[in-house]
Every structure is written in structure tokens, then in C-alpha cells.
Amino acid sequence: MVHPIKEAVVATVYRRPLEWCLQVIEIVFGLWQVIRQLPEILIVDRTEQKKEGKMSDKRLTTVEGGETILAESSVEAFRSSLRGELLARGDAGYKPARKIWNGQITRQPGLIARCAGTADVMAAVQFARENDLLVSVRGGGHAVNGDALADGGLMIDLANMDAVRADPFKRTARVEGGCLWRAVDHEAQRFGLAVTGGVVSHTGVAGLTLGGGIGHLMRKYGLTIDSLLSCDVVTADGAFLVASEEENTELFWGLRGGGGNFGVVTSFEFQLHPLGPTVLAGMLVYPMAEAAELLQFLRDYIDEAPDEVGLVASLRLAPPVLAIPEELHGQPVIAVLLCYAGDIEEGEKAFLPIRQFRKPIVDSVVPKPYVAHQQLLDPSALHGWHYYWKSQKLPRLSDEIINIVVEHCSNITSKLSTVPIFTLGGVVPRVDATATAYPGRSAMHDINIAAGWLPDDPDPDRHIAWVRNFWSALEPHSAGIYVNFMSDETQDKVASAYGAETYARLVTLKNKYDPSNFFRLNQNIKPTA
């Protein structure tokens, strides 16, 4: 018996071949018609999408805050001009490239140019100028106010430009603009050399340097800018030049303290100094109940201390670490961070009076690698936490100032907040006040009221309020503001931070190198041209 399905197939193929062939031809012809019309359909659809700003056309923010649509061809031409990557929202790699230190800042650049060298930076500046784009520059991405992120604009990202070359014979270092301080420390310390750097090792070299640069070594070797020899700069018109004491001297003056107002510094040249690689350093920790008397003692101690003594008092809630007794975990404490930039035996003598004044609950001051001391505070300033801070320069600490500090630190609102009081003096005020654009060299201290909290904190406003109230209480005693520690200050505060004469000179410089305020996402010097 023949199966019915098989019989039907045989009937179709063998009994009606002409009908079957005609059906096949009809199907093939229909498919050919669809395929023939497909390019036309796609072209029409693509045209409609382009009218609506779809496809790969990019909507970006202009300098004045408006919106512009860049054609796909323009963006692709820019992409092909770069050695590094060009990332847009939605691209693989965009999200990690967009992230900066302060997790509270969520601004989204329209494009991120991940520059591989100076030529890429020049191309990015030129592209932004041609298209009137809002621009930001990312060095280390550590600015608390998130200036690295141009919302909807173009971020010129130097993160991949992170090379360091230390020359032990000339005692210099050439450092690219996207480098972090831990890399500088690592390379220089191989030869027993160093330069004043940030007290958190993942701070960017560019931002810290251009704002002045305070750190553990400043009393001995000056601010970071005091060791700056030259800068490679891409200016607002896309040109390249070198600034130093020999060429473009006025620009070099402004770059040392004037921030990122005048161009993108793609490379720094520093003078290095003998240090370590082993130094006497660490911290002494005391209960907050002893903070007032300890700060009064340190006020007098530092008057006679040698320049080699680096001293930072830090007030916070005690973290839950083994070195601190469990009953003090979460309780207010004061830590004295010490670093001696010289002979270890001399350092022991210099630190002895502090140890004798009060017995600390923790004493971790020992001979250690300088690079280890530079990374001591890294766990207290992690990427992705939320931060808000305000700062004041202070004169020699009066009893009234000390009482304000202790009172507000005793009411700290977060276990992640900290209040470092940097001690200046030493060689810092010995540099002529007009030699650089950095203001307030005569100030004795820099206090940074730094609130930190986790992203899921249910009430972040209380931490911000604590910072503002603390800052306001200190304002009558202020000796200025360190521009690197500014956050949401108004334009008049930026001007007052520099003082009238220095600010006027900076405005003149801005008028020359950036009259359209192309570089505006910073502690901005507004041009008048």
C-alpha cells in the first residue's frame, strides 16, 4: 500500500511538472521584486531618519548650552582622525570611560575622545571649535565638582596618556597629562627621587598641579608648581606650544595656579628631589576629647619644626580597623599624619615631642616606603562614593578656630567624611608671592571639610548641610580658598580666591589665549575681551 503523503508528492512532481515549475518561477520573481526595491526602501527610511536626527547623527550641547546635530559623516571623519577611540553614548566602553571619582556626578558627555597623544588633543579641540561644542578636559577625573564631564558635550579624555619618564641623571620627570600620582611616585622612587604630590595616590597630576599642589613634602620642597619646569600646551585655537621660564613665560606663570583656563596641558616636566625610598612616616591617633589640646600643642610645635616635617591633622569617625580599639570604632578621633623628608634618625628626634605630649591609641609612625605612605589614605577616598566639600585657608590656629573645628567634627554625620588640616609654612611662603598665580602662600593651613557617603544613603542632604554650616562658621577666620578644593562656589568667590591683582593678571592672560572662554568647565577665569 502506497503512503498517501508519498502519493501526493509524486502526483505533484511527476503528473503536473509544468504547474509546479510555474509556481516556483512566480515565487522567485516575487522575491526578486522585493530585493530589487529594498535599496530604495532603505534610502527613503534613512532620509526620514536623518531628518529626525536619528541613525548615527549625534545631538550635542553647544558652548552656550544650546543643542546641535552633527552629521554621521562629520563624526566619522573626526573618529578617523584620532589614534585613540571616540566613544558615544551606547558604545561599548562608554560607561567606564565616563566614570569619575565622585559618584554623585552623573553628567553624560555626548562624545568622549580618548586621546592617545597630543595630536589627538589638537584634533579634538579643532573639532569642538568647528562645531561650537561644549568641552571638558579629563586628567585624573578627581575634581569633586565633576568638571571633567561636559554634559552633552565633548569630553577630551587624557586617561590613556599616562606615561612617566624619570631621568635620574638630570633629576627630572616627564609626565603625561592623564597620569595619576601613584605612577609618578613609582617611577621616581626607583631612583630615590620625588616631587610634592597629592596625599591620595589616585589623584590626577594635571588638576593638582595646575591648581598649585599641596602634599606631604611641601614644607621641604614647596608646592608642586614650585618644581614645575615646563608644560606642553594645546591652546584654545588648537595650536601647540611650550611654556616655561624661557618661552611663553606669562602663560607659564598663569598655568602655575590658574587651573585649566588656558589650554590642555598634555605633558609636564618636573624637577625631582632626593627622598627615600624609605622615609619615617605614619600616623598617630587620639580620641576627639584630646583634639583641642593636641591642636594647640601642634600650633606651637610647628613654629619650631624643621622644614622636613610634613604634618596633616585629620578629624573623622574612627574606621573599624584592627589597629584601633573596638570601643572607639565609629567614635570621633583625630589622626596626625607625619612624614619626615630627610634622615630617619633626625625624623625620630623631630617627632619625639609629639609622641611625648600624649600617648596615642595608635602609633604607626615607622620607617616605610614613601610610596606606601602616599597610598595610606586611598581606602578612605574610594571611587564611586558620593562627595561634597568646601575649603578654607586659615592663619595660625587660634583657640577660637580650634574650638569651631572640634565642635563641628564632634558632630560629623558620616563615617566616610573627613576633615584634613594641612600644615603649610616651611619653604611655601618663601617663594615670592608674584612668582606664580597661586594665591595665599602666607596662609598657615588649608582645611578641607570633605563629606563622603554611600550611593544608597537615604539622607545625603544632612552631610551637605554639615559641610556648609562648618564652612560658614570658619569663614570669618578665612585667609582665602584653595581653588583645587572649591566645589559649588560662585564666580565672585573664584575671583576673591586669587585676590584683585592676581585675578586681573589672569583675566588679561585669558583674553589672550582663550577670549571666547572655550575652556570654561573649571574654576573659571572669565575673559573680558
Short mmCIF file of C-alpha atoms in Angstrom, two decimals:
data_model
loop_
_atom_site.label_atom_id
_atom_site.label_comp_id
_atom_site.label_asym_id
_atom_site.label_seq_id
_atom_site.Cartn_x
_atom_site.Cartn_y
_atom_site.Cartn_z
CA MET A 1 0.00 0.00 0.00
CA VAL A 2 1.39 3.42 -1.05
CA HIS A 3 1.52 6.04 1.71
CA PRO A 4 -0.91 8.93 0.94
CA ILE A 5 1.67 11.70 1.52
CA LYS A 6 4.15 10.00 -0.77
CA GLU A 7 1.45 9.60 -3.38
CA ALA A 8 0.59 13.29 -3.23
CA VAL A 9 4.24 14.29 -3.66
CA VAL A 10 4.63 12.00 -6.65
CA ALA A 11 1.47 13.40 -8.18
CA THR A 12 2.71 16.95 -7.75
CA VAL A 13 6.19 16.33 -9.14
CA TYR A 14 5.54 13.85 -11.92
CA ARG A 15 1.94 14.38 -13.01
CA ARG A 16 1.92 18.20 -13.01
CA PRO A 17 5.51 19.35 -13.74
CA LEU A 18 4.53 22.41 -15.75
CA GLU A 19 2.25 23.75 -12.98
CA TRP A 20 5.00 23.16 -10.36
CA CYS A 21 7.60 24.98 -12.42
CA LEU A 22 5.34 27.96 -12.94
CA GLN A 23 4.75 28.21 -9.18
CA VAL A 24 8.49 28.17 -8.48
CA ILE A 25 9.11 30.86 -11.10
CA GLU A 26 6.36 33.01 -9.58
CA ILE A 27 7.87 32.73 -6.09
CA VAL A 28 11.40 33.54 -7.31
CA PHE A 29 10.12 36.53 -9.34
CA GLY A 30 8.29 37.85 -6.27
CA LEU A 31 11.43 37.59 -4.14
CA TRP A 32 13.45 39.33 -6.86
CA GLN A 33 10.96 42.20 -6.91
CA VAL A 34 11.28 42.66 -3.14
CA ILE A 35 15.07 42.54 -3.27
CA ARG A 36 15.14 44.99 -6.19
CA GLN A 37 13.06 47.53 -4.21
CA LEU A 38 14.92 47.07 -0.88
CA PRO A 39 17.67 49.72 -1.50
CA GLU A 40 15.02 52.28 -2.37
CA ILE A 41 13.06 51.47 0.79
CA LEU A 42 16.21 51.76 2.90
CA ILE A 43 17.20 55.06 1.28
CA VAL A 44 13.78 56.57 1.94
CA ASP A 45 13.82 55.33 5.54
CA ARG A 46 17.36 56.61 6.06
CA THR A 47 16.38 60.02 4.68
CA GLU A 48 13.45 60.26 7.06
CA GLN A 49 15.62 59.22 9.99
CA LYS A 50 18.23 61.83 9.12
CA LYS A 51 15.52 64.48 9.06
CA GLU A 52 14.65 63.49 12.61
CA GLY A 53 18.29 63.38 13.76
CA LYS A 54 18.30 59.58 14.06
CA MET A 55 20.72 56.93 12.77
CA SER A 56 24.28 57.82 13.84
CA ASP A 57 23.82 61.58 13.81
CA LYS A 58 24.70 62.98 17.25
CA ARG A 59 22.89 65.55 19.33
CA LEU A 60 25.45 67.51 21.32
CA THR A 61 25.49 70.53 23.60
CA THR A 62 26.98 73.77 22.34
CA VAL A 63 29.21 76.19 24.22
CA GLU A 64 26.25 78.40 25.08
CA GLY A 65 24.09 75.50 26.27
CA GLY A 66 22.04 75.01 23.10
CA GLU A 67 21.82 71.87 21.01
CA THR A 68 23.34 70.93 17.67
CA ILE A 69 23.04 67.82 15.49
CA LEU A 70 26.29 66.56 13.99
CA ALA A 71 26.06 64.53 10.79
CA GLU A 72 27.30 60.96 10.91
CA SER A 73 29.89 61.78 8.26
CA SER A 74 31.34 64.59 10.40
CA VAL A 75 31.61 62.38 13.47
CA GLU A 76 33.17 59.55 11.46
CA ALA A 77 35.72 61.92 9.94
CA PHE A 78 36.65 63.02 13.46
CA ARG A 79 36.87 59.41 14.59
CA SER A 80 39.21 58.50 11.73
CA SER A 81 41.47 61.45 12.59
CA LEU A 82 42.22 60.05 16.05
CA ARG A 83 44.74 57.45 17.10
CA GLY A 84 42.65 56.85 20.22
CA GLU A 85 38.98 55.92 20.49
CA LEU A 86 35.92 58.09 20.02
CA LEU A 87 33.02 56.90 22.16
CA ALA A 88 29.35 57.88 22.08
CA ARG A 89 26.54 57.00 24.46
CA GLY A 90 25.64 53.37 23.92
CA ASP A 91 29.10 52.35 22.69
CA ALA A 92 30.96 49.57 24.44
CA GLY A 93 33.44 51.25 26.77
CA TYR A 94 31.45 54.46 27.17
CA LYS A 95 30.23 53.83 30.71
CA PRO A 96 33.63 53.07 32.27
CA ALA A 97 35.21 55.97 30.36
CA ARG A 98 32.51 58.33 31.68
CA LYS A 99 33.00 57.37 35.34
CA ILE A 100 34.90 59.79 37.53
CA TRP A 101 35.93 59.75 41.18
CA ASN A 102 32.83 61.45 42.62
CA GLY A 103 29.95 59.03 42.07
CA GLN A 104 27.45 61.79 42.81
CA ILE A 105 28.14 63.40 39.42
CA THR A 106 26.05 61.74 36.69
CA ARG A 107 26.51 64.12 33.74
CA GLN A 108 26.75 62.38 30.35
CA PRO A 109 29.10 63.69 27.64
CA GLY A 110 27.76 63.34 24.11
CA LEU A 111 31.18 62.20 22.86
CA ILE A 112 34.35 61.09 24.62
CA ALA A 113 37.63 61.47 22.74
CA ARG A 114 40.04 59.07 24.43
CA CYS A 115 43.20 60.77 23.25
CA ALA A 116 46.36 58.75 22.65
CA GLY A 117 48.66 61.74 22.26
CA THR A 118 48.99 65.46 21.67
CA ALA A 119 47.89 65.16 18.02
CA ASP A 120 44.57 63.69 19.21
CA VAL A 121 44.08 66.56 21.66
CA MET A 122 44.71 69.10 18.91
CA ALA A 123 42.22 67.31 16.63
CA ALA A 124 39.62 67.26 19.42
CA VAL A 125 39.99 70.98 20.12
CA GLN A 126 39.70 71.79 16.42
CA PHE A 127 36.62 69.57 16.01
CA ALA A 128 34.95 71.19 19.01
CA ARG A 129 35.69 74.70 17.74
CA GLU A 130 34.38 73.95 14.26
CA ASN A 131 31.13 72.64 15.73
CA ASP A 132 30.80 75.11 18.63
CA LEU A 133 30.72 72.30 21.20
CA LEU A 134 30.84 72.50 24.98
CA VAL A 135 34.16 70.97 26.03
CA SER A 136 35.58 69.45 29.19
CA VAL A 137 39.04 68.04 29.87
CA ARG A 138 39.61 64.96 31.97
CA GLY A 139 43.00 64.38 33.53
CA GLY A 140 42.58 62.18 36.60
CA GLY A 141 38.83 62.84 36.92
CA HIS A 142 39.24 63.69 40.60
CA ALA A 143 37.67 67.18 40.78
CA VAL A 144 34.86 66.98 43.31
CA ASN A 145 32.51 69.14 41.22
CA GLY A 146 32.83 66.90 38.18
CA ASP A 147 34.30 69.46 35.78
CA ALA A 148 35.66 66.53 33.73
CA LEU A 149 32.16 65.83 32.40
CA ALA A 150 30.70 68.15 29.75
CA ASP A 151 27.02 67.26 29.87
CA GLY A 152 26.03 66.53 26.28
CA GLY A 153 29.31 67.99 25.00
CA LEU A 154 32.75 66.65 24.11
CA MET A 155 35.00 65.29 26.84
CA ILE A 156 38.68 65.40 25.91
CA ASP A 157 39.89 62.40 27.89
CA LEU A 158 43.61 62.15 28.70
CA ALA A 159 43.30 58.99 30.83
CA ASN A 160 45.28 56.89 28.33
CA MET A 161 48.06 59.49 28.21
CA ASP A 162 49.66 58.26 31.42
CA ALA A 163 53.33 57.74 30.66
CA VAL A 164 56.07 58.82 33.09
CA ARG A 165 59.78 59.04 32.33
CA ALA A 166 62.08 59.76 35.27
CA ASP A 167 65.63 60.86 34.45
CA PRO A 168 67.90 60.08 37.43
CA PHE A 169 70.83 61.97 35.87
CA LYS A 170 69.04 65.28 35.36
CA ARG A 171 66.69 64.58 38.28
CA THR A 172 63.66 65.41 36.18
CA ALA A 173 60.45 63.65 35.21
CA ARG A 174 58.34 64.00 32.07
CA VAL A 175 54.71 63.21 32.93
CA GLU A 176 51.76 62.99 30.54
CA GLY A 177 48.53 64.85 31.30
CA GLY A 178 46.39 61.84 32.19
CA CYS A 179 48.82 60.40 34.72
CA LEU A 180 47.98 59.69 38.36
CA TRP A 181 50.35 60.47 41.22
CA ARG A 182 50.95 56.83 42.11
CA ALA A 183 52.70 56.37 38.75
CA VAL A 184 54.97 59.39 39.33
CA ASP A 185 55.85 58.13 42.81
CA HIS A 186 56.55 54.64 41.47
CA GLU A 187 58.93 55.77 38.72
CA ALA A 188 60.73 58.49 40.67
CA GLN A 189 61.21 56.42 43.81
CA ARG A 190 63.07 53.80 41.84
CA PHE A 191 65.90 56.35 41.84
CA GLY A 192 65.29 57.74 45.36
CA LEU A 193 63.62 60.87 43.96
CA ALA A 194 60.25 62.58 44.44
CA VAL A 195 58.19 65.72 43.88
CA THR A 196 55.36 67.06 46.03
CA GLY A 197 52.22 65.16 45.03
CA GLY A 198 48.70 64.53 46.27
CA VAL A 199 48.08 62.73 49.57
CA VAL A 200 45.74 60.31 47.75
CA SER A 201 47.67 58.39 45.10
CA HIS A 202 44.84 58.17 42.56
CA THR A 203 44.65 61.96 42.30
CA GLY A 204 45.43 63.25 38.79
CA VAL A 205 48.72 65.04 38.21
CA ALA A 206 47.22 67.68 35.91
CA GLY A 207 44.46 69.03 38.11
CA LEU A 208 46.52 69.06 41.29
CA THR A 209 49.48 70.74 39.60
CA LEU A 210 47.56 73.44 37.74
CA GLY A 211 45.82 74.49 40.95
CA GLY A 212 49.03 74.65 43.00
CA GLY A 213 49.61 71.24 44.53
CA ILE A 214 49.80 70.60 48.28
CA GLY A 215 51.11 67.39 49.85
CA HIS A 216 53.34 65.75 52.43
CA LEU A 217 56.58 67.19 51.00
CA MET A 218 55.54 70.82 50.50
CA ARG A 219 57.24 72.25 53.60
CA LYS A 220 60.56 70.86 52.35
CA TYR A 221 60.25 71.08 48.56
CA GLY A 222 57.42 73.58 48.04
CA LEU A 223 54.15 73.23 46.21
CA THR A 224 54.00 71.01 43.14
CA ILE A 225 54.16 74.09 40.89
CA ASP A 226 57.40 75.16 42.58
CA SER A 227 59.05 72.14 40.95
CA LEU A 228 57.40 72.60 37.55
CA LEU A 229 59.93 73.26 34.77
CA SER A 230 57.79 73.31 31.63
CA CYS A 231 54.44 72.38 30.09
CA ASP A 232 53.37 71.21 26.65
CA VAL A 233 50.09 73.01 25.96
CA VAL A 234 47.32 72.79 23.36
CA THR A 235 45.62 76.17 23.34
CA ALA A 236 42.00 77.07 22.62
CA ASP A 237 42.71 77.59 18.91
CA GLY A 238 44.19 74.08 18.61
CA ALA A 239 47.81 75.27 18.46
CA PHE A 240 50.70 73.62 20.29
CA LEU A 241 53.27 75.49 22.34
CA VAL A 242 55.68 75.06 25.23
CA ALA A 243 55.51 77.21 28.36
CA SER A 244 58.48 77.60 30.68
CA GLU A 245 60.69 80.24 32.28
CA GLU A 246 62.35 80.65 28.86
CA GLU A 247 59.36 80.75 26.48
CA ASN A 248 55.77 81.87 26.82
CA THR A 249 56.70 82.98 30.32
CA GLU A 250 53.46 84.78 31.15
CA LEU A 251 51.44 81.69 30.22
CA PHE A 252 53.79 79.62 32.38
CA TRP A 253 53.08 81.99 35.26
CA GLY A 254 49.31 81.51 34.81
CA LEU A 255 49.48 77.74 34.48
CA ARG A 256 51.05 77.58 37.94
CA GLY A 257 47.91 78.15 39.96
CA GLY A 258 45.42 79.35 37.34
CA GLY A 259 43.94 75.91 36.70
CA GLY A 260 42.81 74.63 33.31
CA ASN A 261 41.73 78.01 31.98
CA PHE A 262 44.34 78.49 29.27
CA GLY A 263 44.68 75.16 27.47
CA VAL A 264 45.14 71.42 27.73
CA VAL A 265 48.48 70.52 29.27
CA THR A 266 49.46 67.28 27.59
CA SER A 267 52.82 66.94 29.34
CA PHE A 268 54.53 68.28 32.46
CA GLU A 269 58.25 68.44 33.21
CA PHE A 270 59.14 68.37 36.91
CA GLN A 271 62.31 68.87 38.91
CA LEU A 272 62.78 65.86 41.20
CA HIS A 273 64.33 65.94 44.67
CA PRO A 274 66.19 63.38 46.80
CA LEU A 275 63.86 61.36 49.04
CA GLY A 276 63.78 57.86 50.43
CA PRO A 277 62.85 55.43 49.12
CA THR A 278 62.40 54.76 52.86
CA VAL A 279 61.01 57.58 55.00
CA LEU A 280 59.85 57.91 58.59
CA ALA A 281 56.09 58.27 58.25
CA GLY A 282 52.71 57.11 59.52
CA MET A 283 50.01 58.38 61.84
CA LEU A 284 49.23 58.92 65.50
CA VAL A 285 45.58 58.56 66.53
CA TYR A 286 43.94 60.19 69.58
CA PRO A 287 40.37 60.40 70.93
CA MET A 288 38.47 63.53 69.91
CA ALA A 289 38.35 64.52 73.57
CA GLU A 290 42.06 65.36 73.29
CA ALA A 291 41.76 67.17 69.94
CA ALA A 292 41.65 70.75 71.25
CA GLU A 293 44.75 70.42 73.42
CA LEU A 294 46.57 68.47 70.71
CA LEU A 295 45.86 71.12 68.05
CA GLN A 296 47.04 73.83 70.45
CA PHE A 297 50.25 71.88 71.03
CA LEU A 298 50.79 71.32 67.28
CA ARG A 299 50.26 75.04 66.65
CA ASP A 300 53.28 75.82 68.81
CA TYR A 301 55.26 72.75 67.74
CA ILE A 302 55.21 73.60 64.03
CA ASP A 303 56.62 77.08 64.69
CA GLU A 304 59.95 75.47 65.59
CA ALA A 305 59.76 72.31 63.48
CA PRO A 306 62.27 71.81 60.65
CA ASP A 307 61.09 72.10 57.05
CA GLU A 308 61.40 68.32 56.69
CA VAL A 309 58.33 67.80 58.90
CA GLY A 310 55.17 67.13 56.90
CA LEU A 311 52.07 67.32 59.11
CA VAL A 312 48.37 66.84 58.42
CA ALA A 313 45.79 66.62 61.22
CA SER A 314 42.71 64.67 60.14
CA LEU A 315 39.48 64.55 62.15
CA ARG A 316 36.86 61.88 61.45
CA LEU A 317 34.96 58.90 62.86
CA ALA A 318 37.30 56.01 63.66
CA PRO A 319 37.09 53.30 61.00
CA PRO A 320 36.63 49.65 62.07
CA VAL A 321 40.24 48.55 61.61
CA LEU A 322 42.29 46.26 63.83
CA ALA A 323 44.76 48.99 64.80
CA ILE A 324 42.02 50.96 66.58
CA PRO A 325 40.38 49.53 69.75
CA GLU A 326 36.87 48.24 69.06
CA GLU A 327 35.27 50.57 71.61
CA LEU A 328 36.44 53.55 69.51
CA HIS A 329 35.04 52.28 66.21
CA GLY A 330 32.65 54.89 64.87
CA GLN A 331 33.72 57.40 67.51
CA PRO A 332 35.24 60.82 66.64
CA VAL A 333 39.04 60.78 66.61
CA ILE A 334 41.92 62.96 65.46
CA ALA A 335 44.81 61.47 63.49
CA VAL A 336 48.14 63.22 62.99
CA LEU A 337 49.76 62.17 59.72
CA LEU A 338 53.51 62.64 59.78
CA CYS A 339 56.18 62.35 57.11
CA TYR A 340 59.83 63.32 57.55
CA ALA A 341 61.53 64.30 54.27
CA GLY A 342 65.06 63.58 55.46
CA ASP A 343 67.25 61.35 57.60
CA ILE A 344 65.26 58.81 59.62
CA GLU A 345 67.21 59.35 62.85
CA GLU A 346 66.66 63.09 62.58
CA GLY A 347 62.98 62.38 62.00
CA GLU A 348 62.75 60.35 65.20
CA LYS A 349 64.12 63.33 67.12
CA ALA A 350 61.76 65.74 65.38
CA PHE A 351 58.64 63.64 66.12
CA LEU A 352 59.58 62.82 69.74
CA PRO A 353 57.85 65.90 71.26
CA ILE A 354 54.52 64.91 69.70
CA ARG A 355 54.78 61.37 70.99
CA GLN A 356 55.68 62.65 74.45
CA PHE A 357 52.81 65.14 74.61
CA ARG A 358 50.12 62.48 74.71
CA LYS A 359 50.24 58.72 74.36
CA PRO A 360 48.32 57.92 71.16
CA ILE A 361 45.90 55.00 70.91
CA VAL A 362 47.59 54.14 67.60
CA ASP A 363 51.20 54.84 66.65
CA SER A 364 52.09 53.65 63.14
CA VAL A 365 54.97 56.07 62.54
CA VAL A 366 57.79 53.80 61.36
CA PRO A 367 60.38 53.68 58.59
CA LYS A 368 58.41 52.69 55.49
CA PRO A 369 58.48 53.09 51.71
CA TYR A 370 57.41 56.58 50.69
CA VAL A 371 55.08 55.05 48.09
CA ALA A 372 53.28 53.19 50.89
CA HIS A 373 52.74 56.39 52.84
CA GLN A 374 51.44 58.09 49.71
CA GLN A 375 48.77 55.38 49.45
CA LEU A 376 47.83 55.40 53.14
CA LEU A 377 44.64 57.43 52.63
CA ASP A 378 43.49 55.73 49.41
CA PRO A 379 40.97 53.43 51.16
CA SER A 380 39.27 56.49 52.69
CA ALA A 381 38.62 58.09 49.28
CA LEU A 382 37.27 55.34 47.05
CA HIS A 383 35.92 55.85 43.56
CA GLY A 384 32.14 55.80 43.30
CA TRP A 385 31.35 57.13 46.77
CA HIS A 386 29.45 60.41 46.85
CA TYR A 387 31.38 63.50 47.90
CA TYR A 388 30.79 67.15 48.70
CA TRP A 389 33.32 69.50 50.21
CA LYS A 390 34.26 73.10 50.90
CA SER A 391 37.57 74.56 51.95
CA GLN A 392 39.21 77.50 53.69
CA LYS A 393 42.77 78.68 54.01
CA LEU A 394 43.47 79.51 57.64
CA PRO A 395 46.05 81.55 59.53
CA ARG A 396 47.87 80.19 62.56
CA LEU A 397 45.19 78.33 64.52
CA SER A 398 43.66 80.48 67.24
CA ASP A 399 41.82 78.91 70.17
CA GLU A 400 38.56 80.11 68.60
CA ILE A 401 39.31 78.35 65.32
CA ILE A 402 40.27 75.19 67.17
CA ASN A 403 37.02 75.24 69.15
CA ILE A 404 34.98 75.60 65.93
CA VAL A 405 36.84 72.70 64.34
CA VAL A 406 36.45 70.37 67.31
CA GLU A 407 32.77 71.24 67.81
CA HIS A 408 31.78 70.52 64.22
CA CYS A 409 33.98 67.44 63.90
CA SER A 410 32.40 66.05 67.07
CA ASN A 411 29.05 66.22 65.23
CA ILE A 412 30.22 64.68 61.98
CA THR A 413 27.35 62.99 60.12
CA SER A 414 29.03 60.22 58.13
CA LYS A 415 31.65 57.57 58.78
CA LEU A 416 33.11 58.38 55.34
CA SER A 417 33.58 62.09 55.98
CA THR A 418 36.93 63.55 56.98
CA VAL A 419 38.43 66.94 57.77
CA PRO A 420 42.13 67.18 56.92
CA ILE A 421 44.00 70.26 58.15
CA PHE A 422 47.13 70.65 56.01
CA THR A 423 50.04 72.49 57.59
CA LEU A 424 51.90 74.75 55.17
CA GLY A 425 54.80 77.01 56.10
CA GLY A 426 58.35 75.84 55.51
CA VAL A 427 59.53 76.89 52.05
CA VAL A 428 55.99 77.60 50.72
CA PRO A 429 55.83 81.26 51.87
CA ARG A 430 59.48 81.86 50.97
CA VAL A 431 58.65 81.78 47.27
CA ASP A 432 57.85 85.28 46.01
CA ALA A 433 54.09 85.82 46.10
CA THR A 434 54.10 87.10 42.50
CA ALA A 435 56.25 84.29 41.07
CA THR A 436 53.21 82.12 40.31
CA ALA A 437 49.44 82.57 40.10
CA TYR A 438 48.93 80.52 43.27
CA PRO A 439 47.46 82.85 45.92
CA GLY A 440 47.79 82.88 49.70
CA ARG A 441 51.26 81.48 50.28
CA SER A 442 51.32 83.14 53.69
CA ALA A 443 48.40 81.06 54.97
CA MET A 444 49.46 78.55 57.59
CA HIS A 445 46.80 75.91 56.96
CA ASP A 446 44.36 74.55 54.42
CA ILE A 447 41.29 72.86 55.88
CA ASN A 448 39.13 70.71 53.63
CA ILE A 449 35.68 69.88 55.02
CA ALA A 450 35.04 66.74 52.98
CA ALA A 451 31.76 64.87 53.33
CA GLY A 452 31.51 61.37 51.90
CA TRP A 453 28.61 58.91 51.85
CA LEU A 454 27.48 55.75 50.08
CA PRO A 455 25.25 55.99 47.00
CA ASP A 456 22.31 54.41 48.82
CA ASP A 457 22.41 56.86 51.75
CA PRO A 458 18.76 57.81 52.42
CA ASP A 459 19.52 61.38 53.52
CA PRO A 460 22.59 62.88 51.79
CA ASP A 461 21.35 66.41 52.42
CA ARG A 462 22.37 66.20 56.07
CA HIS A 463 26.02 65.67 55.07
CA ILE A 464 25.95 68.63 52.70
CA ALA A 465 24.36 70.79 55.38
CA TRP A 466 27.07 69.75 57.85
CA VAL A 467 29.78 70.88 55.40
CA ARG A 468 28.11 74.22 54.69
CA ASN A 469 27.46 75.04 58.34
CA PHE A 470 31.03 74.14 59.28
CA TRP A 471 32.42 76.22 56.40
CA SER A 472 30.27 79.23 57.32
CA ALA A 473 31.45 79.08 60.93
CA LEU A 474 35.07 79.29 59.73
CA GLU A 475 34.52 81.97 57.09
CA PRO A 476 35.17 84.94 59.43
CA HIS A 477 38.64 83.48 60.04
CA SER A 478 39.38 82.69 56.38
CA ALA A 479 42.70 83.56 54.76
CA GLY A 480 41.41 82.60 51.28
CA ILE A 481 40.35 79.49 49.40
CA TYR A 482 42.47 76.86 47.65
CA VAL A 483 40.99 76.60 44.13
CA ASN A 484 41.58 72.83 43.95
CA PHE A 485 39.24 72.36 46.90
CA MET A 486 36.43 74.54 45.53
CA SER A 487 33.12 72.87 44.63
CA ASP A 488 29.98 74.95 44.05
CA GLU A 489 31.36 78.40 44.82
CA THR A 490 30.11 81.38 42.83
CA GLN A 491 32.17 83.32 40.29
CA ASP A 492 32.88 86.11 42.78
CA LYS A 493 34.43 83.53 45.12
CA VAL A 494 36.76 82.40 42.34
CA ALA A 495 37.84 85.99 41.79
CA SER A 496 38.30 86.64 45.50
CA ALA A 497 40.30 83.41 45.89
CA TYR A 498 43.04 84.91 43.73
CA GLY A 499 42.88 88.48 45.01
CA ALA A 500 42.35 91.55 42.82
CA GLU A 501 45.84 91.93 41.33
CA THR A 502 46.40 88.26 40.52
CA TYR A 503 42.90 87.84 39.13
CA ALA A 504 43.27 90.88 36.87
CA ARG A 505 46.53 89.47 35.52
CA LEU A 506 44.82 86.10 34.92
CA VAL A 507 41.97 87.80 33.05
CA THR A 508 44.50 89.51 30.77
CA LEU A 509 46.05 86.11 30.09
CA LYS A 510 42.64 84.57 29.44
CA ASN A 511 41.84 87.36 26.97
CA LYS A 512 44.98 86.48 25.04
CA TYR A 513 44.79 82.68 24.99
CA ASP A 514 41.07 81.96 25.33
CA PRO A 515 38.96 85.08 24.61
CA SER A 516 35.83 83.02 23.83
CA ASN A 517 36.08 81.07 27.11
CA PHE A 518 36.39 77.78 25.22
CA PHE A 519 37.86 76.21 28.39
CA ARG A 520 35.10 77.10 30.83
CA LEU A 521 34.44 73.93 32.83
CA ASN A 522 36.90 74.74 35.62
CA GLN A 523 37.28 77.32 38.37
CA ASN A 524 36.66 79.77 35.60
CA ILE A 525 38.59 82.94 34.84
CA LYS A 526 36.07 84.80 32.68
CA PRO A 527 37.54 86.76 29.77
CA THR A 528 36.55 90.35 29.14
CA ALA A 529 37.74 90.53 25.52
#
